[in-house]
XYZ file of N, CA and C in Angstrom:
492
model
N 0.815 -1.180 0.001
C 0.003 -0.009 0.000
C 0.873 1.262 0.003
N 2.001 1.207 0.693
C 2.892 2.359 0.722
C 3.413 2.685 -0.678
N 3.721 1.657 -1.428
C 4.214 1.845 -2.792
C 3.127 2.490 -3.692
N 1.873 2.009 -3.523
C 0.742 2.562 -4.261
C 0.541 4.044 -3.921
N 0.568 4.335 -2.597
C 0.367 5.711 -2.160
C 1.509 6.612 -2.656
N 2.700 6.112 -2.668
C 3.831 6.890 -3.173
C 3.713 7.158 -4.654
N 3.308 6.132 -5.405
C 3.187 6.280 -6.874
C 2.167 7.319 -7.234
N 1.034 7.349 -6.538
C -0.035 8.286 -6.838
C 0.005 9.538 -5.980
N 1.058 9.705 -5.196
C 1.276 10.898 -4.357
C 0.089 11.129 -3.415
N -0.343 10.094 -2.755
C -1.486 10.157 -1.827
C -0.913 10.408 -0.428
N -1.343 11.530 0.186
C -0.867 11.876 1.517
C -1.872 11.496 2.608
N -3.155 11.491 2.300
C -4.198 11.214 3.278
C -5.014 10.010 2.803
N -5.509 9.238 3.747
C -6.255 8.037 3.411
C -7.532 8.318 2.640
N -8.188 9.476 2.885
C -9.423 9.780 2.168
C -9.193 9.913 0.685
N -7.958 10.232 0.261
C -7.659 10.374 -1.163
C -7.677 9.043 -1.879
N -7.636 7.940 -1.145
C -7.732 6.603 -1.744
C -9.100 6.359 -2.376
N -10.089 7.161 -2.033
C -11.437 6.989 -2.595
C -11.419 7.145 -4.110
N -10.584 8.005 -4.627
C -10.576 8.256 -6.076
C -10.005 7.079 -6.871
N -8.844 6.490 -6.485
C -8.415 5.292 -7.216
C -9.403 4.129 -7.043
N -9.992 3.997 -5.843
C -10.944 2.934 -5.619
C -12.187 3.107 -6.509
N -12.713 4.327 -6.543
C -13.879 4.610 -7.368
C -13.539 4.402 -8.846
N -12.344 4.816 -9.253
C -11.895 4.645 -10.647
C -11.841 3.154 -11.005
N -11.299 2.328 -10.116
C -11.208 0.888 -10.398
C -12.590 0.240 -10.451
N -13.492 0.662 -9.573
C -14.862 0.118 -9.576
C -15.552 0.500 -10.885
N -15.416 1.760 -11.308
C -16.013 2.212 -12.559
C -15.426 1.472 -13.751
N -14.133 1.224 -13.736
C -13.476 0.489 -14.816
C -13.955 -0.960 -14.832
N -14.124 -1.562 -13.698
C -14.614 -2.932 -13.631
C -16.056 -3.018 -14.142
N -16.885 -2.054 -13.747
C -18.267 -2.029 -14.228
C -18.317 -1.847 -15.746
N -17.511 -0.952 -16.266
C -17.456 -0.743 -17.718
C -16.983 -2.028 -18.421
N -16.033 -2.709 -17.846
C -15.544 -3.975 -18.416
C -16.655 -5.023 -18.449
N -17.413 -5.062 -17.370
C -18.531 -6.022 -17.277
C -19.566 -5.712 -18.353
N -19.916 -4.424 -18.508
C -20.907 -4.032 -19.522
C -20.391 -4.358 -20.929
N -19.127 -4.112 -21.180
C -18.539 -4.433 -22.491
C -18.511 -5.956 -22.726
N -18.200 -6.715 -21.701
C -18.153 -8.163 -21.826
C -19.544 -8.728 -22.140
N -20.572 -8.124 -21.583
C -21.955 -8.558 -21.859
C -22.337 -8.331 -23.331
N -21.690 -7.402 -23.995
C -21.989 -7.144 -25.406
C -21.581 -8.308 -26.308
N -20.644 -9.129 -25.850
C -20.153 -10.224 -26.670
C -21.124 -11.410 -26.740
N -22.073 -11.485 -25.837
C -22.965 -12.644 -25.753
C -24.404 -12.240 -25.854
N -25.206 -13.042 -26.589
C -26.648 -12.809 -26.669
C -27.306 -13.080 -25.323
N -26.981 -14.221 -24.749
C -27.498 -14.586 -23.427
C -26.286 -14.693 -22.485
N -26.052 -13.630 -21.714
C -24.888 -13.656 -20.817
C -24.923 -14.812 -19.820
N -23.807 -15.477 -19.698
C -23.616 -16.542 -18.738
C -22.378 -16.169 -17.920
N -22.509 -16.200 -16.601
C -21.382 -15.779 -15.758
C -20.121 -16.598 -15.985
N -20.288 -17.824 -16.450
C -19.137 -18.683 -16.722
C -18.265 -18.072 -17.848
N -18.911 -17.397 -18.785
C -18.176 -16.758 -19.893
C -17.897 -15.279 -19.590
N -18.840 -14.615 -18.985
C -18.772 -13.174 -18.788
C -17.625 -12.787 -17.832
N -17.449 -13.511 -16.761
C -16.419 -13.140 -15.766
C -15.019 -13.180 -16.350
N -14.606 -14.246 -17.044
C -13.240 -14.226 -17.636
C -13.081 -13.113 -18.697
N -14.118 -12.883 -19.519
C -14.033 -11.833 -20.526
C -13.978 -10.478 -19.804
N -14.737 -10.315 -18.736
C -14.700 -9.063 -17.976
C -13.298 -8.793 -17.455
N -12.649 -9.809 -16.918
C -11.302 -9.641 -16.365
C -10.295 -9.293 -17.464
N -10.449 -9.917 -18.634
C -9.552 -9.600 -19.757
C -9.751 -8.177 -20.216
N -11.022 -7.762 -20.390
C -11.317 -6.384 -20.806
C -10.848 -5.400 -19.744
N -11.065 -5.737 -18.473
C -10.611 -4.873 -17.358
C -9.098 -4.655 -17.430
N -8.354 -5.738 -17.634
C -6.907 -5.615 -17.719
C -6.501 -4.731 -18.896
N -7.151 -4.909 -20.020
C -6.848 -4.098 -21.203
C -7.168 -2.638 -20.982
N -8.340 -2.368 -20.411
C -8.729 -0.983 -20.134
C -7.833 -0.330 -19.075
N -7.425 -1.124 -18.088
C -6.527 -0.609 -17.052
C -5.193 -0.219 -17.683
N -4.655 -1.074 -18.538
C -3.380 -0.787 -19.203
C -3.507 0.472 -20.069
N -4.628 0.586 -20.801
C -4.883 1.767 -21.650
C -4.980 3.015 -20.790
N -5.683 2.928 -19.680
C -5.843 4.073 -18.785
C -4.517 4.527 -18.202
N -3.706 3.576 -17.762
C -2.414 3.919 -17.190
C -1.494 4.531 -18.249
N -1.590 4.041 -19.481
C -0.808 4.634 -20.598
C -1.258 6.062 -20.856
N -2.578 6.281 -20.834
C -3.084 7.652 -21.051
C -2.626 8.563 -19.894
N -2.673 8.055 -18.663
C -2.200 8.865 -17.515
C -0.757 9.275 -17.739
N 0.067 8.332 -18.166
C 1.478 8.612 -18.355
C 1.689 9.681 -19.434
N 0.875 9.613 -20.524
C 0.981 10.595 -21.592
C 0.519 11.987 -21.162
N -0.511 12.046 -20.324
C -1.065 13.324 -19.904
C -0.405 13.900 -18.665
N 0.414 13.094 -18.001
C 1.021 13.525 -16.755
C 1.786 14.824 -16.878
N 2.477 15.009 -17.980
C 3.287 16.231 -18.186
C 2.492 17.329 -18.873
N 1.372 16.986 -19.488
C 0.590 17.978 -20.227
C -0.377 18.711 -19.270
N -1.004 17.967 -18.351
C -1.944 18.557 -17.424
C -1.202 19.010 -16.178
N -1.504 20.199 -15.750
C -0.833 20.747 -14.563
C -1.717 20.469 -13.337
N -1.285 19.497 -12.528
C -1.980 19.171 -11.288
C -0.943 19.073 -10.186
N -1.387 19.258 -8.950
C -0.453 19.220 -7.831
C -0.009 17.791 -7.515
N -0.953 16.846 -7.608
C -0.668 15.459 -7.244
C -1.205 14.541 -8.343
N -0.582 13.383 -8.484
C -1.009 12.437 -9.530
C -2.421 11.913 -9.288
N -2.814 11.744 -8.032
C -4.160 11.221 -7.765
C -5.236 12.137 -8.282
N -4.898 13.427 -8.443
C -5.871 14.363 -8.971
C -6.248 14.061 -10.438
N -5.331 13.394 -11.142
C -5.651 13.004 -12.512
C -6.782 12.006 -12.532
N -6.827 11.135 -11.530
C -7.932 10.182 -11.434
C -9.233 10.921 -11.240
N -9.199 11.927 -10.392
C -10.375 12.745 -10.140
C -10.828 13.451 -11.429
N -9.889 13.915 -12.221
C -10.196 14.582 -13.475
C -10.860 13.596 -14.443
N -10.311 12.392 -14.530
C -10.922 11.360 -15.407
C -12.323 11.026 -14.949
N -12.553 10.982 -13.631
C -13.904 10.715 -13.120
C -14.840 11.835 -13.517
N -14.410 13.068 -13.453
C -15.249 14.196 -13.871
C -15.602 14.070 -15.340
N -14.616 13.723 -16.186
C -14.898 13.561 -17.613
C -15.938 12.459 -17.846
N -15.803 11.336 -17.119
C -16.740 10.227 -17.282
C -18.147 10.600 -16.854
N -18.272 11.230 -15.703
C -19.591 11.637 -15.185
C -20.207 12.662 -16.130
N -19.423 13.603 -16.617
C -19.938 14.657 -17.473
C -20.425 14.085 -18.799
N -19.664 13.200 -19.403
C -20.079 12.608 -20.683
C -21.412 11.885 -20.574
N -21.557 11.085 -19.540
C -22.798 10.336 -19.339
C -23.938 11.282 -19.021
N -23.688 12.262 -18.186
C -24.741 13.185 -17.775
C -25.256 14.047 -18.909
N -24.379 14.446 -19.806
C -24.814 15.286 -20.910
C -25.772 14.528 -21.827
N -25.593 13.223 -21.957
C -26.520 12.399 -22.749
C -27.856 12.297 -22.006
N -27.811 12.091 -20.687
C -29.036 11.964 -19.910
C -29.844 13.276 -19.873
N -29.157 14.393 -19.993
C -29.841 15.692 -20.020
C -30.341 15.983 -21.438
N -29.559 15.657 -22.434
C -29.904 15.957 -23.819
C -31.114 15.198 -24.336
N -31.203 13.911 -24.026
C -32.326 13.104 -24.526
C -33.692 13.638 -24.077
N -33.906 13.854 -22.787
C -35.225 14.367 -22.383
C -35.499 15.759 -22.949
N -34.464 16.578 -23.075
C -34.676 17.915 -23.612
C -35.134 17.861 -25.064
N -34.538 17.010 -25.863
C -34.969 16.864 -27.244
C -36.394 16.307 -27.306
N -36.687 15.344 -26.437
C -38.032 14.782 -26.389
C -39.044 15.837 -25.954
N -38.663 16.683 -25.015
C -39.546 17.770 -24.542
C -39.865 18.749 -25.669
N -38.916 18.943 -26.569
C -39.142 19.820 -27.714
C -39.960 19.141 -28.816
N -40.259 17.841 -28.604
C -41.065 17.113 -29.588
C -40.264 16.582 -30.761
N -38.958 16.536 -30.635
C -38.111 16.075 -31.711
C -37.800 14.600 -31.496
N -38.117 13.795 -32.510
C -37.815 12.362 -32.467
C -37.179 11.957 -33.782
N -36.618 10.755 -33.780
C -36.017 10.227 -35.016
C -37.073 9.998 -36.091
N -38.326 9.780 -35.654
C -39.409 9.496 -36.604
C -39.932 10.748 -37.282
N -39.949 11.895 -36.609
C -40.510 13.095 -37.230
C -39.446 14.064 -37.745
N -38.189 13.658 -37.782
C -37.126 14.506 -38.278
C -36.098 13.648 -39.006
N -35.481 14.215 -39.989
C -34.459 13.497 -40.715
C -33.413 12.993 -39.696
N -33.045 11.691 -39.754
C -32.108 11.136 -38.760
C -30.778 11.891 -38.688
N -30.262 12.357 -39.802
C -29.001 13.101 -39.768
C -29.201 14.425 -39.008
N -30.290 15.127 -39.301
C -30.574 16.363 -38.587
C -30.832 16.121 -37.095
N -31.522 15.033 -36.796
C -31.768 14.672 -35.394
C -30.466 14.517 -34.641
N -29.511 13.746 -35.211
C -28.247 13.502 -34.528
C -27.381 14.748 -34.452
N -27.469 15.624 -35.454
C -26.725 16.888 -35.383
C -27.284 17.719 -34.217
N -28.595 17.837 -34.121
C -29.201 18.576 -33.003
C -28.850 17.938 -31.645
N -28.916 16.620 -31.603
C -28.601 15.905 -30.376
C -27.155 16.194 -29.929
N -26.237 16.188 -30.860
C -24.827 16.441 -30.550
C -24.644 17.902 -30.120
N -25.298 18.837 -30.785
C -25.172 20.243 -30.413
C -25.722 20.482 -29.014
N -26.905 19.949 -28.725
C -27.493 20.127 -27.396
C -26.634 19.428 -26.335
N -26.164 18.227 -26.646
C -25.298 17.531 -25.711
C -24.008 18.271 -25.459
N -23.446 18.882 -26.482
C -22.203 19.643 -26.341
C -22.387 20.891 -25.476
N -23.520 21.529 -25.644
C -23.800 22.721 -24.821
C -23.888 22.327 -23.332
N -24.637 21.265 -23.061
C -24.745 20.834 -21.664
C -23.442 20.234 -21.153
N -22.666 19.640 -22.029
C -21.381 19.113 -21.632
C -20.482 20.211 -21.062
N -20.467 21.376 -21.746
C -19.624 22.490 -21.295
C -20.057 22.928 -19.896
N -21.355 23.048 -19.686
C -21.852 23.512 -18.385
C -21.585 22.468 -17.303
N -21.874 21.211 -17.601
C -21.694 20.149 -16.632
C -20.237 19.912 -16.293
N -19.353 20.082 -17.276
C -17.943 19.850 -17.029
C -17.406 20.753 -15.922
N -17.740 22.031 -16.025
C -17.272 22.972 -14.999
C -18.003 22.694 -13.671
N -19.278 22.365 -13.744
C -20.044 22.091 -12.516
C -19.518 20.885 -11.760
N -19.336 19.760 -12.469
C -18.793 18.564 -11.805
C -17.345 18.772 -11.392
N -16.609 19.536 -12.166
C -15.226 19.855 -11.768
C -15.221 20.616 -10.455
N -16.139 21.552 -10.293
C -16.237 22.312 -9.063
C -16.648 21.371 -7.883
N -17.640 20.497 -8.144
C -18.078 19.591 -7.076
C -16.987 18.652 -6.615
N -16.090 18.255 -7.519
C -15.016 17.342 -7.124
C -13.688 18.058 -6.864
N -13.760 19.375 -6.715
C -12.577 20.119 -6.281
C -11.544 20.383 -7.366
N -11.945 20.361 -8.600
C -11.028 20.628 -9.709
C -11.507 21.782 -10.577
N -12.134 22.784 -9.956
C -12.735 23.879 -10.722
C -11.694 24.582 -11.580
N -10.574 24.946 -11.007
C -9.559 25.720 -11.754
C -9.082 24.974 -12.987
N -8.820 23.687 -12.874
C -8.398 22.895 -14.017
C -9.464 22.900 -15.113
N -10.726 22.682 -14.727
C -11.777 22.610 -15.743
C -12.163 23.973 -16.288
N -12.011 25.023 -15.501
C -12.267 26.357 -15.998
C -11.251 26.713 -17.081
N -9.986 26.404 -16.842
C -8.943 26.632 -17.879
C -9.190 25.749 -19.091
N -9.556 24.503 -18.878
C -9.856 23.570 -19.968
C -11.040 24.108 -20.777
N -12.037 24.605 -20.106
C -13.224 25.152 -20.770
C -12.888 26.372 -21.605
N -12.085 27.264 -21.061
C -11.688 28.481 -21.819
C -10.922 28.087 -23.073
N -10.045 27.107 -22.964
C -9.299 26.653 -24.131
C -10.230 26.054 -25.180
N -11.212 25.293 -24.725
C -12.167 24.671 -25.673
C -13.023 25.744 -26.364
N -13.462 26.751 -25.608
C -14.285 27.811 -26.210
C -13.481 28.621 -27.223
N -12.212 28.832 -26.924
C -11.347 29.526 -27.900
C -11.239 28.732 -29.210
N -11.131 27.420 -29.054
C -11.042 26.563 -30.262
C -12.322 26.578 -31.068
N -13.458 26.792 -30.391
C -14.747 26.892 -31.082
C -14.935 28.275 -31.713
N -13.973 29.157 -31.531
C -14.078 30.509 -32.063
C -14.849 31.475 -31.204
N -15.016 31.154 -29.963
C -15.776 31.992 -29.032
C -14.839 32.699 -28.067
N -13.757 33.214 -28.586
C -12.708 33.879 -27.779
C -13.271 35.052 -26.974
N -14.245 35.779 -27.508
C -14.808 36.960 -26.817
C -15.519 36.574 -25.506
N -16.014 35.362 -25.420
C -16.704 34.935 -24.200
C -15.758 34.720 -23.036
N -14.505 34.376 -23.306
C -13.581 34.020 -22.245
C -12.512 35.054 -21.991
N -12.280 35.937 -22.887
C -11.229 36.942 -22.691
C -11.759 38.220 -22.068
């Protein structure tokens, strides 16, 4: 445990919640992906596939951490886990907010061209993504990181006047 804490620069035991939550989320995602391989999921097949997918996703995640370690400015390495958690929650939440909003406006795949429907869905999801990203970043104590990230993203969208 000392080696793990040293690697992720964890000073207090409460900070262990972020790697634990990250591993649980990764395991759940692996399980959901493993279920996609079978029409009728059987635990005899799903558990080994889940473990294989989990190992692959874990290796990919650690590789991404290593690549972003020098690009993202954070005080401690464990904060990168918190940032990844914010991105995951925000992505899922923007879809959950966008779908009911489009339905509330009376827009469905049946009454609108599917291409136009998906373009509207992506635009609405992207708008809520921006708002939720900063909100969840604030809730998980990474407001400054996500505010800078948001300003950079808005500049890339050509909305420099909003952030300067």
